[in-house]
mmCIF file of C-alpha atoms in Angstrom:
data_model
loop_
_atom_site.group_PDB
_atom_site.id
_atom_site.type_symbol
_atom_site.label_atom_id
_atom_site.label_comp_id
_atom_site.label_asym_id
_atom_site.label_seq_id
_atom_site.Cartn_x
_atom_site.Cartn_y
_atom_site.Cartn_z
ATOM 1 C CA ALA A 18 25.582 -5.763 -53.022
ATOM 2 C CA PHE A 19 28.082 -6.808 -50.399
ATOM 3 C CA ASP A 20 26.778 -7.207 -47.035
ATOM 4 C CA PRO A 21 29.868 -6.200 -44.376
ATOM 5 C CA TYR A 22 28.102 -8.087 -41.562
ATOM 6 C CA GLY A 23 26.704 -11.271 -43.792
ATOM 7 C CA ASP A 24 23.997 -12.771 -41.480
ATOM 8 C CA VAL A 25 25.374 -10.889 -38.407
ATOM 9 C CA GLU A 26 22.868 -8.271 -36.786
ATOM 10 C CA ASP A 27 23.618 -4.763 -37.152
ATOM 11 C CA PRO A 28 25.387 -4.135 -34.049
ATOM 12 C CA LEU A 29 24.520 -0.137 -34.230
ATOM 13 C CA ALA A 30 20.904 -1.085 -34.505
ATOM 14 C CA LYS A 31 18.736 0.348 -31.577
ATOM 15 C CA GLN A 32 15.183 0.195 -30.649
ATOM 16 C CA ALA A 33 13.502 3.552 -30.450
ATOM 17 C CA ASP A 34 11.053 4.553 -27.703
ATOM 18 C CA ILE A 35 11.471 8.442 -27.331
ATOM 19 C CA TRP A 36 8.325 10.443 -25.651
ATOM 20 C CA GLY A 37 7.919 14.239 -25.376
ATOM 21 C CA TYR A 38 5.087 16.448 -24.890
ATOM 22 C CA VAL A 39 3.981 20.041 -24.251
ATOM 23 C CA TRP A 40 0.384 21.229 -22.955
ATOM 24 C CA ARG A 41 -0.811 24.508 -21.850
ATOM 25 C CA LEU A 42 -3.594 25.824 -19.720
ATOM 26 C CA GLY A 43 -4.382 29.384 -19.540
ATOM 27 C CA TYR A 44 -7.011 32.233 -18.873
ATOM 28 C CA GLU A 45 -6.910 35.821 -20.777
ATOM 29 C CA GLN A 46 -8.862 39.000 -20.119
ATOM 30 C CA PRO A 47 -8.013 40.755 -23.416
ATOM 31 C CA ASP A 48 -5.740 44.017 -23.178
ATOM 32 C CA ARG A 49 -5.680 43.448 -19.468
ATOM 33 C CA PHE A 50 -3.879 40.085 -18.368
ATOM 34 C CA LYS A 51 -3.065 36.401 -19.195
ATOM 35 C CA VAL A 52 -1.953 33.415 -17.075
ATOM 36 C CA VAL A 53 -0.364 30.358 -18.565
ATOM 37 C CA PHE A 54 0.429 27.184 -16.911
ATOM 38 C CA GLU A 55 2.584 24.912 -19.083
ATOM 39 C CA GLN A 56 4.007 21.492 -18.635
ATOM 40 C CA GLY A 57 6.276 19.619 -20.805
ATOM 41 C CA TYR A 58 8.655 16.411 -20.880
ATOM 42 C CA ALA A 59 11.286 14.908 -23.114
ATOM 43 C CA SER A 60 12.280 11.406 -22.321
ATOM 44 C CA GLY A 61 15.883 10.585 -21.181
ATOM 45 C CA ASP A 62 18.224 7.734 -21.684
ATOM 46 C CA ALA A 63 20.026 6.356 -18.975
ATOM 47 C CA ASN A 64 22.511 4.322 -21.102
ATOM 48 C CA VAL A 65 22.997 5.446 -24.574
ATOM 49 C CA ALA A 66 25.278 2.379 -25.222
ATOM 50 C CA ASP A 67 22.612 -0.453 -24.532
ATOM 51 C CA GLN A 68 19.972 -1.463 -27.345
ATOM 52 C CA ASP A 69 17.370 0.582 -26.415
ATOM 53 C CA PHE A 70 17.336 4.655 -27.539
ATOM 54 C CA THR A 71 14.998 6.104 -25.315
ATOM 55 C CA GLY A 72 16.243 9.977 -24.840
ATOM 56 C CA ARG A 73 16.001 13.124 -27.379
ATOM 57 C CA PRO A 74 15.372 16.687 -26.412
ATOM 58 C CA LEU A 75 12.542 18.575 -27.281
ATOM 59 C CA HIS A 76 13.308 20.991 -30.575
ATOM 60 C CA ALA A 77 15.416 23.813 -29.399
ATOM 61 C CA ASP A 78 13.073 26.219 -31.367
ATOM 62 C CA HIS A 79 10.596 25.667 -28.058
ATOM 63 C CA ASN A 80 12.494 28.095 -25.651
ATOM 64 C CA VAL A 81 11.655 27.359 -21.916
ATOM 65 C CA GLY A 82 12.969 29.790 -19.519
ATOM 66 C CA LEU A 83 16.426 31.938 -20.652
ATOM 67 C CA LEU A 84 18.911 29.632 -18.535
ATOM 68 C CA LEU A 85 18.493 26.130 -17.152
ATOM 69 C CA TYR A 86 17.632 24.643 -20.575
ATOM 70 C CA GLU A 87 18.958 27.469 -22.818
ATOM 71 C CA GLU A 88 22.349 27.855 -21.435
ATOM 72 C CA VAL A 89 23.306 25.540 -18.603
ATOM 73 C CA ILE A 90 21.997 21.913 -19.600
ATOM 74 C CA ALA A 91 22.824 22.789 -23.276
ATOM 75 C CA ARG A 92 26.776 23.744 -21.988
ATOM 76 C CA VAL A 93 26.534 20.485 -19.986
ATOM 77 C CA THR A 94 25.572 18.204 -22.819
ATOM 78 C CA SER A 95 27.885 19.899 -25.391
ATOM 79 C CA GLU A 96 31.093 20.077 -23.663
ATOM 80 C CA MET A 97 30.535 16.320 -22.456
ATOM 81 C CA TRP A 98 29.374 14.875 -25.244
ATOM 82 C CA THR A 99 32.101 16.538 -27.613
ATOM 83 C CA GLU A 100 32.058 17.344 -31.324
ATOM 84 C CA THR A 101 32.197 13.686 -31.950
ATOM 85 C CA ALA A 102 28.288 12.855 -30.635
ATOM 86 C CA ARG A 103 26.846 16.447 -31.632
ATOM 87 C CA GLY A 104 23.648 14.938 -32.385
ATOM 88 C CA LEU A 105 23.382 14.282 -28.771
ATOM 89 C CA TRP A 106 23.642 18.003 -27.568
ATOM 90 C CA SER A 107 20.519 19.216 -26.054
ATOM 91 C CA ASN A 108 21.085 22.807 -28.029
ATOM 92 C CA GLY A 109 19.020 24.535 -25.493
ATOM 93 C CA GLY A 110 15.732 22.309 -25.731
ATOM 94 C CA VAL A 111 14.250 20.581 -22.715
ATOM 95 C CA TYR A 112 16.546 17.585 -22.268
ATOM 96 C CA ASN A 113 15.981 14.196 -20.237
ATOM 97 C CA SER A 114 13.339 16.068 -17.802
ATOM 98 C CA ARG A 115 10.197 17.226 -17.141
ATOM 99 C CA TYR A 116 9.350 21.012 -16.070
ATOM 100 C CA ILE A 117 6.533 23.133 -15.015
ATOM 101 C CA PHE A 118 6.337 26.744 -16.268
ATOM 102 C CA PRO A 119 3.586 29.191 -14.859
ATOM 103 C CA THR A 120 3.592 32.560 -16.382
ATOM 104 C CA ALA A 121 2.015 35.830 -15.772
ATOM 105 C CA HIS A 122 1.319 38.792 -18.311
ATOM 106 C CA TYR A 123 0.042 42.161 -17.395
ATOM 107 C CA TYR A 124 -0.670 44.680 -20.141
ATOM 108 C CA PRO A 125 -0.650 48.125 -18.248
ATOM 109 C CA MET A 126 -1.136 50.141 -21.394
ATOM 110 C CA GLU A 127 -1.821 49.732 -25.283
ATOM 111 C CA ASP A 128 1.420 47.630 -26.848
ATOM 112 C CA THR A 129 3.106 47.298 -23.730
ATOM 113 C CA GLU A 130 3.588 43.718 -21.723
ATOM 114 C CA LEU A 131 4.692 43.033 -18.575
ATOM 115 C CA LEU A 132 5.910 39.406 -17.864
ATOM 116 C CA ALA A 133 7.172 36.997 -15.355
ATOM 117 C CA GLY A 134 7.851 32.957 -15.083
ATOM 118 C CA PHE A 135 8.954 30.460 -12.719
ATOM 119 C CA LEU A 136 10.419 27.355 -14.131
ATOM 120 C CA MET A 137 11.307 24.148 -12.028
ATOM 121 C CA ALA A 138 12.488 20.812 -13.753
ATOM 122 C CA TRP A 139 13.191 17.511 -12.352
ATOM 123 C CA PRO A 140 15.227 14.617 -14.190
ATOM 124 C CA ASP A 141 13.634 11.861 -15.829
ATOM 125 C CA ARG A 142 16.209 8.892 -16.271
ATOM 126 C CA PRO A 143 19.651 10.037 -14.672
ATOM 127 C CA ASP A 144 22.573 8.564 -16.285
ATOM 128 C CA GLY A 145 24.933 9.044 -13.405
ATOM 129 C CA ALA A 146 27.319 11.443 -15.835
ATOM 130 C CA PHE A 147 25.256 14.101 -17.752
ATOM 131 C CA ILE A 148 22.505 14.038 -15.007
ATOM 132 C CA ARG A 149 23.548 12.688 -11.541
ATOM 133 C CA CYS A 150 22.117 10.484 -9.425
ATOM 134 C CA VAL A 151 20.324 10.244 -5.644
ATOM 135 C CA GLU A 152 20.763 7.434 -3.536
ATOM 136 C CA GLY A 153 18.098 4.477 -4.887
ATOM 137 C CA GLU A 154 18.221 5.346 -8.694
ATOM 138 C CA GLY A 155 20.452 2.417 -9.763
ATOM 139 C CA CYS A 156 23.868 4.453 -10.696
ATOM 140 C CA ASP A 157 27.264 3.156 -9.456
ATOM 141 C CA GLN A 158 27.420 6.125 -7.806
ATOM 142 C CA ALA A 159 25.137 8.446 -5.960
ATOM 143 C CA LEU A 160 26.689 12.115 -6.364
ATOM 144 C CA ALA A 161 23.707 14.372 -6.413
ATOM 145 C CA THR A 162 21.780 15.304 -2.939
ATOM 146 C CA SER A 163 18.792 17.191 -4.647
ATOM 147 C CA LYS A 164 15.429 15.622 -6.181
ATOM 148 C CA ALA A 165 15.461 18.626 -8.965
ATOM 149 C CA LEU A 166 17.603 19.738 -11.851
ATOM 150 C CA GLY A 167 16.994 23.436 -10.566
ATOM 151 C CA TRP A 168 14.939 26.355 -10.605
ATOM 152 C CA GLU A 169 14.650 29.361 -12.159
ATOM 153 C CA PHE A 170 12.844 33.258 -12.515
ATOM 154 C CA ASP A 171 12.410 35.025 -15.343
ATOM 155 C CA TRP A 172 10.672 38.343 -16.120
ATOM 156 C CA GLY A 173 10.533 41.323 -18.558
ATOM 157 C CA VAL A 174 9.147 43.717 -20.454
ATOM 158 C CA LYS A 175 7.821 44.014 -23.750
ATOM 159 C CA THR A 176 6.773 47.021 -26.318
ATOM 160 C CA ARG A 177 5.612 47.881 -30.015
ATOM 161 C CA TRP A 178 5.458 51.426 -31.313
ATOM 162 C CA HIS A 179 4.558 52.575 -34.885
ATOM 163 C CA GLU A 180 2.918 49.179 -35.625
ATOM 164 C CA HIS A 181 6.175 47.228 -36.783
ATOM 165 C CA LEU A 182 9.090 48.001 -34.171
ATOM 166 C CA LEU A 183 9.525 45.928 -31.231
ATOM 167 C CA PHE A 184 11.714 46.166 -28.016
ATOM 168 C CA SER A 185 12.337 43.857 -25.252
ATOM 169 C CA LEU A 186 13.893 43.635 -21.987
ATOM 170 C CA GLU A 187 14.541 40.204 -20.164
ATOM 171 C CA ALA A 188 16.192 39.137 -17.272
ATOM 172 C CA GLY A 189 16.418 35.600 -15.684
ATOM 173 C CA TYR A 190 18.281 34.243 -12.513
ATOM 174 C CA ALA A 191 18.684 30.126 -12.132
ATOM 175 C CA HIS A 192 19.962 27.793 -9.748
ATOM 176 C CA ALA A 193 21.299 24.649 -10.956
ATOM 177 C CA THR A 194 21.721 21.919 -8.516
ATOM 178 C CA ASP A 195 24.183 19.066 -8.017
ATOM 179 C CA ARG A 196 22.444 16.942 -10.445
ATOM 180 C CA LEU A 197 24.629 18.498 -12.943
ATOM 181 C CA PRO A 198 28.301 18.274 -13.316
ATOM 182 C CA LEU A 199 28.710 22.043 -13.438
ATOM 183 C CA GLU A 200 32.544 21.961 -12.043
ATOM 184 C CA GLN A 201 33.555 19.511 -15.363
ATOM 185 C CA VAL A 202 32.303 22.142 -17.824
ATOM 186 C CA GLY A 203 33.792 25.441 -16.398
ATOM 187 C CA LEU A 204 30.102 26.309 -14.855
ATOM 188 C CA SER A 205 30.971 26.432 -11.004
ATOM 189 C CA ARG A 206 33.382 27.776 -8.831
ATOM 190 C CA PHE A 207 34.515 26.947 -5.412
ATOM 191 C CA THR A 208 35.460 29.104 -2.380
ATOM 192 C CA ARG A 209 36.834 26.426 0.107
ATOM 193 C CA GLU A 210 38.128 22.888 -0.913
ATOM 194 C CA ASP A 211 34.681 21.639 1.163
ATOM 195 C CA GLU A 212 32.240 23.618 -0.335
ATOM 196 C CA ALA A 213 29.766 22.518 -2.801
ATOM 197 C CA PRO A 214 29.654 23.879 -6.328
ATOM 198 C CA ARG A 215 27.719 26.835 -6.609
ATOM 199 C CA GLY A 216 25.188 26.842 -9.457
ATOM 200 C CA ASN A 217 23.599 30.177 -9.902
ATOM 201 C CA PHE A 218 23.273 32.165 -13.112
ATOM 202 C CA PHE A 219 21.935 35.472 -13.974
ATOM 203 C CA THR A 220 21.461 37.158 -17.216
ATOM 204 C CA VAL A 221 20.174 40.271 -18.992
ATOM 205 C CA GLN A 222 18.837 40.036 -22.609
ATOM 206 C CA SER A 223 17.660 43.022 -24.871
ATOM 207 C CA ARG A 224 16.150 42.867 -28.279
ATOM 208 C CA MET A 225 15.005 45.134 -30.838
ATOM 209 C CA ALA A 226 13.446 43.943 -34.291
ATOM 210 C CA TRP A 227 11.080 45.247 -37.279
ATOM 211 C CA GLU A 228 8.524 42.999 -37.985
ATOM 212 C CA PHE A 229 7.241 43.323 -41.275
#
């Protein structure tokens, strides 16, 4: 077979060193309440053009919060990577960061659940573009001032009736810091020329489902 590179090393070859994990610790009183502490990590890549491939988001089906990862960082990665690098989008998964996500669940009556959670996230390996750097992190420009990526409060109510019909109403409020280039992807606005971009987001979501 014809080898277009001959004896030359594959210029696209990379050494993969990707890490990710999630762990949970909880306590439950059946039919009364449950508390869960979750912590997770997805390794990042400060330079995707070098020989080391170290960043990959956690699977998007692992939902952490309603806004920060699911919407904000997903928008940042899709807009800045564009369609030509779709494989590097976060798609709503945990991206280049570590996080904590404690949640509390209370069951006031049968088949009804009240829940609340708090999410806090910090960058792993800032690249200066998708996740900006602070002083001392090795980027050419230190454009960020915050150590964290952001935080989020979530709350909701879920109920079930006739055994199979499910209903949920959830809301979330998130603040994304200047670690993220919000203004470059149309997610922030300025009220004055000398004012920092606002990174506050709010959502209300509802769902009905029939469970077989």
